[in-house]
DNA sequence: AGACGCATGTCACCATCGTGTCACGGCGTG
DNA sequence: CACGCCGTGACACGATGGTGACATGCGTCT
């Protein structure tokens, strides 16, 4: 299955060059010409990797990076920068960028770095038997495990628990959970979340009356505790 | 999501220049032409950052700065000054301005400083732990901690303590607390604040008879001491 | 110093909101 | 067709927020 790459770059000639080369490498490509469009496409297409220019119209690459990382930690992000500013580089990496290239760059090198980033990510996702306490997920096989023993789970249950395990200790509103797990354009009621939380609790909690992992934060939403 | 910047500047040509440049950088912009309007817009729009000229009609920039800082410590404020007076600079910074530029200035430098201020602010807001003395808050997880041990807290209690921790050493009236924590359109009696203060004291004070952290300022309101 | 007045501390109470739970209908899949 | 999953609505229960009444204490004025 081809991996999807989102290119966020306003210079048409650079964009064309990247599309040519990456297309030949067999990636699925999506392109945005400014920051806002980039952010939107990142949300809708959920690419595996994003090539992100820093100098962009409408919304700077740094802000796009920040916005994406605020919502999602899985996507690899490779930054393109036109000026060789160390400060920007450090900031970008500290904001969660995976790699950083300064223009002008060789396309071959960029492709190599993209491959490396995707490889790292795959290994993480793959090795990422997400595991917290007695609960773990076999992400590849989409299995839910309790002390290593498999627990039957449905698709949604799995996705929700995966999101929780990926963000331990953070309280989320029902709206946020709905956005993150069901997708940004899904429309549903808060009750749905409650139901899935209840189902998850019955599967992974010792005592579903007094949940230890998925805790209710009254007035806010839910939090997964490590 | 784009950050909002409020420009308070009476010189139309400078204002135009700032609007052009900052607009291109992707910020949402709000503009005021005198001090009073600036203060009003600061209250209604809650911008992330304010660019504030010192020489203004109706109300001097220094007074606007003072008024804003009396109500709110989160907004970044960058001062523009037409004369190079060291005294003004020191005063402005001591009143809580984040940065200070003297005209004439390069727009690029101003943009850079604005970005830097916003970055600092982000980091402060984002760093998930507020901590003063033995009391700390896990903001992301919405947990209240005493010496690292969790203390049960409700949503309102948490919000109120969070506000106190964010503004140590400053005395607030009940009205101000109500505004800031409950929201500007909430309607409630002063008794409510007393009650929540009392509840917080029982949770975080050694001796709730003789509170050390949340002190009563008779005739005024309450103050949180570091 | 004493007394008065006002601001604050405290308590109990209740309406309301938030959450857990259940049952049901629709939809897609085997 | 039948089954399982998903999502919604209804309902009940408990926590919570907010209010008023009352107690207390501080400051001030005489």
PDB file of N, CA and C in Angstrom, chain B residues 104-171:
ATOM      1  N   UNK B 104      12.760  54.921  14.756  1.00  0.00           N
ATOM      2  CA  UNK B 104      12.226  54.061  13.708  1.00  0.00           C
ATOM      3  C   UNK B 104      12.774  52.640  13.845  1.00  0.00           C
ATOM      4  N   UNK B 105      11.949  51.696  13.439  1.00  0.00           N
ATOM      5  CA  UNK B 105      12.374  50.297  13.581  1.00  0.00           C
ATOM      6  C   UNK B 105      12.161  49.578  12.258  1.00  0.00           C
ATOM      7  N   UNK B 106      12.834  48.479  12.067  1.00  0.00           N
ATOM      8  CA  UNK B 106      12.609  47.664  10.882  1.00  0.00           C
ATOM      9  C   UNK B 106      11.423  46.754  11.150  1.00  0.00           C
ATOM     10  N   UNK B 107      10.553  46.677  10.169  1.00  0.00           N
ATOM     11  CA  UNK B 107       9.367  45.845  10.362  1.00  0.00           C
ATOM     12  C   UNK B 107       9.757  44.386  10.561  1.00  0.00           C
ATOM     13  N   UNK B 108      10.786  43.958   9.851  1.00  0.00           N
ATOM     14  CA  UNK B 108      11.223  42.568   9.977  1.00  0.00           C
ATOM     15  C   UNK B 108      11.619  42.273  11.418  1.00  0.00           C
ATOM     16  N   UNK B 109      12.301  43.234  12.022  1.00  0.00           N
ATOM     17  CA  UNK B 109      12.726  42.995  13.400  1.00  0.00           C
ATOM     18  C   UNK B 109      11.510  42.934  14.323  1.00  0.00           C
ATOM     19  N   UNK B 110      10.561  43.831  14.082  1.00  0.00           N
ATOM     20  CA  UNK B 110       9.358  43.796  14.916  1.00  0.00           C
ATOM     21  C   UNK B 110       8.653  42.451  14.783  1.00  0.00           C
ATOM     22  N   UNK B 111       8.512  41.984  13.544  1.00  0.00           N
ATOM     23  CA  UNK B 111       7.858  40.691  13.327  1.00  0.00           C
ATOM     24  C   UNK B 111       8.606  39.594  14.075  1.00  0.00           C
ATOM     25  N   UNK B 112       9.923  39.651  14.008  1.00  0.00           N
ATOM     26  CA  UNK B 112      10.722  38.634  14.694  1.00  0.00           C
ATOM     27  C   UNK B 112      10.474  38.680  16.201  1.00  0.00           C
ATOM     28  N   UNK B 113      10.421  39.895  16.726  1.00  0.00           N
ATOM     29  CA  UNK B 113      10.213  40.010  18.172  1.00  0.00           C
ATOM     30  C   UNK B 113       8.817  39.557  18.571  1.00  0.00           C
ATOM     31  N   UNK B 114       7.850  39.866  17.701  1.00  0.00           N
ATOM     32  CA  UNK B 114       6.489  39.409  17.970  1.00  0.00           C
ATOM     33  C   UNK B 114       6.447  37.886  17.999  1.00  0.00           C
ATOM     34  N   UNK B 115       7.095  37.280  17.027  1.00  0.00           N
ATOM     35  CA  UNK B 115       7.120  35.810  17.002  1.00  0.00           C
ATOM     36  C   UNK B 115       7.777  35.260  18.262  1.00  0.00           C
ATOM     37  N   UNK B 116       8.864  35.909  18.651  1.00  0.00           N
ATOM     38  CA  UNK B 116       9.576  35.441  19.837  1.00  0.00           C
ATOM     39  C   UNK B 116       8.684  35.547  21.075  1.00  0.00           C
ATOM     40  N   UNK B 117       7.965  36.670  21.183  1.00  0.00           N
ATOM     41  CA  UNK B 117       7.093  36.853  22.341  1.00  0.00           C
ATOM     42  C   UNK B 117       6.004  35.791  22.371  1.00  0.00           C
ATOM     43  N   UNK B 118       5.413  35.567  21.206  1.00  0.00           N
ATOM     44  CA  UNK B 118       4.341  34.574  21.149  1.00  0.00           C
ATOM     45  C   UNK B 118       4.871  33.187  21.477  1.00  0.00           C
ATOM     46  N   UNK B 119       6.092  32.937  21.036  1.00  0.00           N
ATOM     47  CA  UNK B 119       6.692  31.629  21.292  1.00  0.00           C
ATOM     48  C   UNK B 119       6.897  31.427  22.791  1.00  0.00           C
ATOM     49  N   UNK B 120       7.469  32.454  23.403  1.00  0.00           N
ATOM     50  CA  UNK B 120       7.681  32.374  24.860  1.00  0.00           C
ATOM     51  C   UNK B 120       6.363  32.123  25.561  1.00  0.00           C
ATOM     52  N   UNK B 121       5.358  32.901  25.139  1.00  0.00           N
ATOM     53  CA  UNK B 121       4.068  32.786  25.780  1.00  0.00           C
ATOM     54  C   UNK B 121       3.513  31.376  25.604  1.00  0.00           C
ATOM     55  N   UNK B 122       3.581  30.867  24.373  1.00  0.00           N
ATOM     56  CA  UNK B 122       3.107  29.526  24.114  1.00  0.00           C
ATOM     57  C   UNK B 122       3.750  28.509  25.051  1.00  0.00           C
ATOM     58  N   UNK B 123       5.047  28.655  25.138  1.00  0.00           N
ATOM     59  CA  UNK B 123       5.768  27.669  25.923  1.00  0.00           C
ATOM     60  C   UNK B 123       5.296  27.710  27.366  1.00  0.00           C
ATOM     61  N   UNK B 124       5.099  28.947  27.855  1.00  0.00           N
ATOM     62  CA  UNK B 124       4.648  29.060  29.229  1.00  0.00           C
ATOM     63  C   UNK B 124       3.260  28.470  29.407  1.00  0.00           C
ATOM     64  N   UNK B 125       2.389  28.804  28.473  1.00  0.00           N
ATOM     65  CA  UNK B 125       1.034  28.293  28.585  1.00  0.00           C
ATOM     66  C   UNK B 125       1.034  26.779  28.433  1.00  0.00           C
ATOM     67  N   UNK B 126       1.883  26.317  27.522  1.00  0.00           N
ATOM     68  CA  UNK B 126       1.856  24.912  27.179  1.00  0.00           C
ATOM     69  C   UNK B 126       2.516  24.014  28.218  1.00  0.00           C
ATOM     70  N   UNK B 127       3.603  24.528  28.793  1.00  0.00           N
ATOM     71  CA  UNK B 127       4.292  23.693  29.781  1.00  0.00           C
ATOM     72  C   UNK B 127       3.266  23.248  30.793  1.00  0.00           C
ATOM     73  N   UNK B 128       3.024  21.974  30.816  1.00  0.00           N
ATOM     74  CA  UNK B 128       1.839  21.447  31.463  1.00  0.00           C
ATOM     75  C   UNK B 128       1.766  21.560  32.967  1.00  0.00           C
ATOM     76  N   UNK B 129       2.790  22.085  33.616  1.00  0.00           N
ATOM     77  CA  UNK B 129       2.727  22.099  35.067  1.00  0.00           C
ATOM     78  C   UNK B 129       2.889  23.494  35.631  1.00  0.00           C
ATOM     79  N   UNK B 130       1.873  23.916  36.373  1.00  0.00           N
ATOM     80  CA  UNK B 130       1.987  25.144  37.142  1.00  0.00           C
ATOM     81  C   UNK B 130       2.365  24.731  38.543  1.00  0.00           C
ATOM     82  N   UNK B 131       3.365  25.391  39.104  1.00  0.00           N
ATOM     83  CA  UNK B 131       3.811  24.930  40.408  1.00  0.00           C
ATOM     84  C   UNK B 131       4.302  26.099  41.247  1.00  0.00           C
ATOM     85  N   UNK B 132       3.718  26.243  42.395  1.00  0.00           N
ATOM     86  CA  UNK B 132       4.148  27.286  43.319  1.00  0.00           C
ATOM     87  C   UNK B 132       4.163  26.694  44.710  1.00  0.00           C
ATOM     88  N   UNK B 133       5.318  26.735  45.341  1.00  0.00           N
ATOM     89  CA  UNK B 133       5.414  26.166  46.671  1.00  0.00           C
ATOM     90  C   UNK B 133       5.111  24.679  46.635  1.00  0.00           C
ATOM     91  N   UNK B 134       4.267  24.229  47.522  1.00  0.00           N
ATOM     92  CA  UNK B 134       3.963  22.799  47.587  1.00  0.00           C
ATOM     93  C   UNK B 134       2.767  22.472  46.722  1.00  0.00           C
ATOM     94  N   UNK B 135       2.193  23.498  46.141  1.00  0.00           N
ATOM     95  CA  UNK B 135       0.990  23.298  45.340  1.00  0.00           C
ATOM     96  C   UNK B 135       1.355  23.294  43.865  1.00  0.00           C
ATOM     97  N   UNK B 136       0.845  22.318  43.126  1.00  0.00           N
ATOM     98  CA  UNK B 136       1.053  22.380  41.691  1.00  0.00           C
ATOM     99  C   UNK B 136      -0.146  21.798  40.956  1.00  0.00           C
ATOM    100  N   UNK B 137      -0.242  22.197  39.716  1.00  0.00           N
ATOM    101  CA  UNK B 137      -1.356  21.754  38.894  1.00  0.00           C
ATOM    102  C   UNK B 137      -0.827  21.044  37.659  1.00  0.00           C
ATOM    103  N   UNK B 138      -1.371  19.885  37.389  1.00  0.00           N
ATOM    104  CA  UNK B 138      -1.150  19.229  36.111  1.00  0.00           C
ATOM    105  C   UNK B 138      -2.239  19.735  35.181  1.00  0.00           C
ATOM    106  N   UNK B 139      -1.890  20.752  34.393  1.00  0.00           N
ATOM    107  CA  UNK B 139      -2.910  21.454  33.614  1.00  0.00           C
ATOM    108  C   UNK B 139      -3.510  20.533  32.552  1.00  0.00           C
ATOM    109  N   UNK B 140      -2.664  19.771  31.886  1.00  0.00           N
ATOM    110  CA  UNK B 140      -3.171  18.883  30.834  1.00  0.00           C
ATOM    111  C   UNK B 140      -4.106  17.828  31.398  1.00  0.00           C
ATOM    112  N   UNK B 141      -3.692  17.263  32.514  1.00  0.00           N
ATOM    113  CA  UNK B 141      -4.502  16.202  33.091  1.00  0.00           C
ATOM    114  C   UNK B 141      -5.584  16.712  34.020  1.00  0.00           C
ATOM    115  N   UNK B 142      -5.570  18.046  34.225  1.00  0.00           N
ATOM    116  CA  UNK B 142      -6.534  18.669  35.142  1.00  0.00           C
ATOM    117  C   UNK B 142      -6.514  18.013  36.504  1.00  0.00           C
ATOM    118  N   UNK B 143      -5.313  17.898  37.061  1.00  0.00           N
ATOM    119  CA  UNK B 143      -5.190  17.355  38.401  1.00  0.00           C
ATOM    120  C   UNK B 143      -4.572  18.379  39.341  1.00  0.00           C
ATOM    121  N   UNK B 144      -5.024  18.381  40.559  1.00  0.00           N
ATOM    122  CA  UNK B 144      -4.486  19.264  41.571  1.00  0.00           C
ATOM    123  C   UNK B 144      -3.558  18.443  42.464  1.00  0.00           C
ATOM    124  N   UNK B 145      -2.358  18.961  42.669  1.00  0.00           N
ATOM    125  CA  UNK B 145      -1.366  18.179  43.405  1.00  0.00           C
ATOM    126  C   UNK B 145      -0.838  18.954  44.610  1.00  0.00           C
ATOM    127  N   UNK B 146      -0.676  18.246  45.700  1.00  0.00           N
ATOM    128  CA  UNK B 146      -0.104  18.798  46.919  1.00  0.00           C
ATOM    129  C   UNK B 146       1.109  17.937  47.260  1.00  0.00           C
ATOM    130  N   UNK B 147       2.299  18.519  47.149  1.00  0.00           N
ATOM    131  CA  UNK B 147       3.530  17.744  47.328  1.00  0.00           C
ATOM    132  C   UNK B 147       3.559  16.544  46.396  1.00  0.00           C
ATOM    133  N   UNK B 148       2.993  16.699  45.219  1.00  0.00           N
ATOM    134  CA  UNK B 148       3.001  15.605  44.259  1.00  0.00           C
ATOM    135  C   UNK B 148       1.869  14.614  44.450  1.00  0.00           C
ATOM    136  N   UNK B 149       1.201  14.674  45.583  1.00  0.00           N
ATOM    137  CA  UNK B 149       0.054  13.785  45.798  1.00  0.00           C
ATOM    138  C   UNK B 149      -1.193  14.425  45.219  1.00  0.00           C
ATOM    139  N   UNK B 150      -2.035  13.626  44.595  1.00  0.00           N
ATOM    140  CA  UNK B 150      -3.227  14.207  44.010  1.00  0.00           C
ATOM    141  C   UNK B 150      -4.255  14.548  45.076  1.00  0.00           C
ATOM    142  N   UNK B 151      -4.859  15.701  44.913  1.00  0.00           N
ATOM    143  CA  UNK B 151      -5.972  16.118  45.760  1.00  0.00           C
ATOM    144  C   UNK B 151      -7.202  16.179  44.871  1.00  0.00           C
ATOM    145  N   UNK B 152      -8.278  15.569  45.319  1.00  0.00           N
ATOM    146  CA  UNK B 152      -9.505  15.594  44.539  1.00  0.00           C
ATOM    147  C   UNK B 152      -9.950  17.039  44.344  1.00  0.00           C
ATOM    148  N   UNK B 153     -10.374  17.359  43.140  1.00  0.00           N
ATOM    149  CA  UNK B 153     -10.855  18.717  42.911  1.00  0.00           C
ATOM    150  C   UNK B 153     -11.930  18.713  41.842  1.00  0.00           C
ATOM    151  N   UNK B 154     -12.828  19.644  41.923  1.00  0.00           N
ATOM    152  CA  UNK B 154     -13.873  19.773  40.923  1.00  0.00           C
ATOM    153  C   UNK B 154     -13.405  20.756  39.844  1.00  0.00           C
ATOM    154  N   UNK B 155     -14.202  20.846  38.785  1.00  0.00           N
ATOM    155  CA  UNK B 155     -13.804  21.665  37.642  1.00  0.00           C
ATOM    156  C   UNK B 155     -13.587  23.124  38.043  1.00  0.00           C
ATOM    157  N   UNK B 156     -14.549  23.683  38.749  1.00  0.00           N
ATOM    158  CA  UNK B 156     -14.446  25.087  39.137  1.00  0.00           C
ATOM    159  C   UNK B 156     -13.281  25.320  40.082  1.00  0.00           C
ATOM    160  N   UNK B 157     -13.133  24.466  41.037  1.00  0.00           N
ATOM    161  CA  UNK B 157     -12.018  24.599  41.972  1.00  0.00           C
ATOM    162  C   UNK B 157     -10.705  24.622  41.215  1.00  0.00           C
ATOM    163  N   UNK B 158     -10.597  23.712  40.280  1.00  0.00           N
ATOM    164  CA  UNK B 158      -9.373  23.646  39.487  1.00  0.00           C
ATOM    165  C   UNK B 158      -9.145  24.937  38.716  1.00  0.00           C
ATOM    166  N   UNK B 159     -10.189  25.427  38.058  1.00  0.00           N
ATOM    167  CA  UNK B 159     -10.042  26.637  37.254  1.00  0.00           C
ATOM    168  C   UNK B 159      -9.633  27.830  38.122  1.00  0.00           C
ATOM    169  N   UNK B 160     -10.247  27.925  39.276  1.00  0.00           N
ATOM    170  CA  UNK B 160      -9.934  29.057  40.157  1.00  0.00           C
ATOM    171  C   UNK B 160      -8.495  28.979  40.638  1.00  0.00           C
ATOM    172  N   UNK B 161      -8.084  27.801  41.091  1.00  0.00           N
ATOM    173  CA  UNK B 161      -6.707  27.682  41.565  1.00  0.00           C
ATOM    174  C   UNK B 161      -5.714  27.905  40.430  1.00  0.00           C
ATOM    175  N   UNK B 162      -6.080  27.453  39.246  1.00  0.00           N
ATOM    176  CA  UNK B 162      -5.220  27.674  38.101  1.00  0.00           C
ATOM    177  C   UNK B 162      -5.028  29.169  37.859  1.00  0.00           C
ATOM    178  N   UNK B 163      -6.106  29.910  37.981  1.00  0.00           N
ATOM    179  CA  UNK B 163      -5.986  31.350  37.794  1.00  0.00           C
ATOM    180  C   UNK B 163      -5.101  31.964  38.873  1.00  0.00           C
ATOM    181  N   UNK B 164      -5.289  31.544  40.096  1.00  0.00           N
ATOM    182  CA  UNK B 164      -4.453  32.071  41.176  1.00  0.00           C
ATOM    183  C   UNK B 164      -2.979  31.761  40.917  1.00  0.00           C
ATOM    184  N   UNK B 165      -2.702  30.537  40.563  1.00  0.00           N
ATOM    185  CA  UNK B 165      -1.312  30.131  40.337  1.00  0.00           C
ATOM    186  C   UNK B 165      -0.692  30.880  39.167  1.00  0.00           C
ATOM    187  N   UNK B 166      -1.526  31.279  38.223  1.00  0.00           N
ATOM    188  CA  UNK B 166      -1.006  31.997  37.060  1.00  0.00           C
ATOM    189  C   UNK B 166      -0.738  33.462  37.367  1.00  0.00           C
ATOM    190  N   UNK B 167      -1.272  33.939  38.486  1.00  0.00           N
ATOM    191  CA  UNK B 167      -1.103  35.353  38.825  1.00  0.00           C
ATOM    192  C   UNK B 167      -0.703  35.511  40.279  1.00  0.00           C
ATOM    193  N   UNK B 168       0.432  34.952  40.654  1.00  0.00           N
ATOM    194  CA  UNK B 168       0.819  34.991  42.057  1.00  0.00           C
ATOM    195  C   UNK B 168       1.123  36.420  42.508  1.00  0.00           C
ATOM    196  N   UNK B 169       0.760  36.698  43.744  1.00  0.00           N
ATOM    197  CA  UNK B 169       1.138  37.980  44.340  1.00  0.00           C
ATOM    198  C   UNK B 169       0.236  39.134  43.975  1.00  0.00           C
ATOM    199  N   UNK B 170      -0.785  38.876  43.167  1.00  0.00           N
ATOM    200  CA  UNK B 170      -1.666  39.963  42.761  1.00  0.00           C
ATOM    201  C   UNK B 170      -3.014  39.805  43.457  1.00  0.00           C
ATOM    202  N   UNK B 171      -3.518  40.910  43.995  1.00  0.00           N
ATOM    203  CA  UNK B 171      -4.829  40.868  44.654  1.00  0.00           C
ATOM    204  C   UNK B 171      -5.927  41.106  43.642  1.00  0.00           C
TER     205      UNK B 171
END
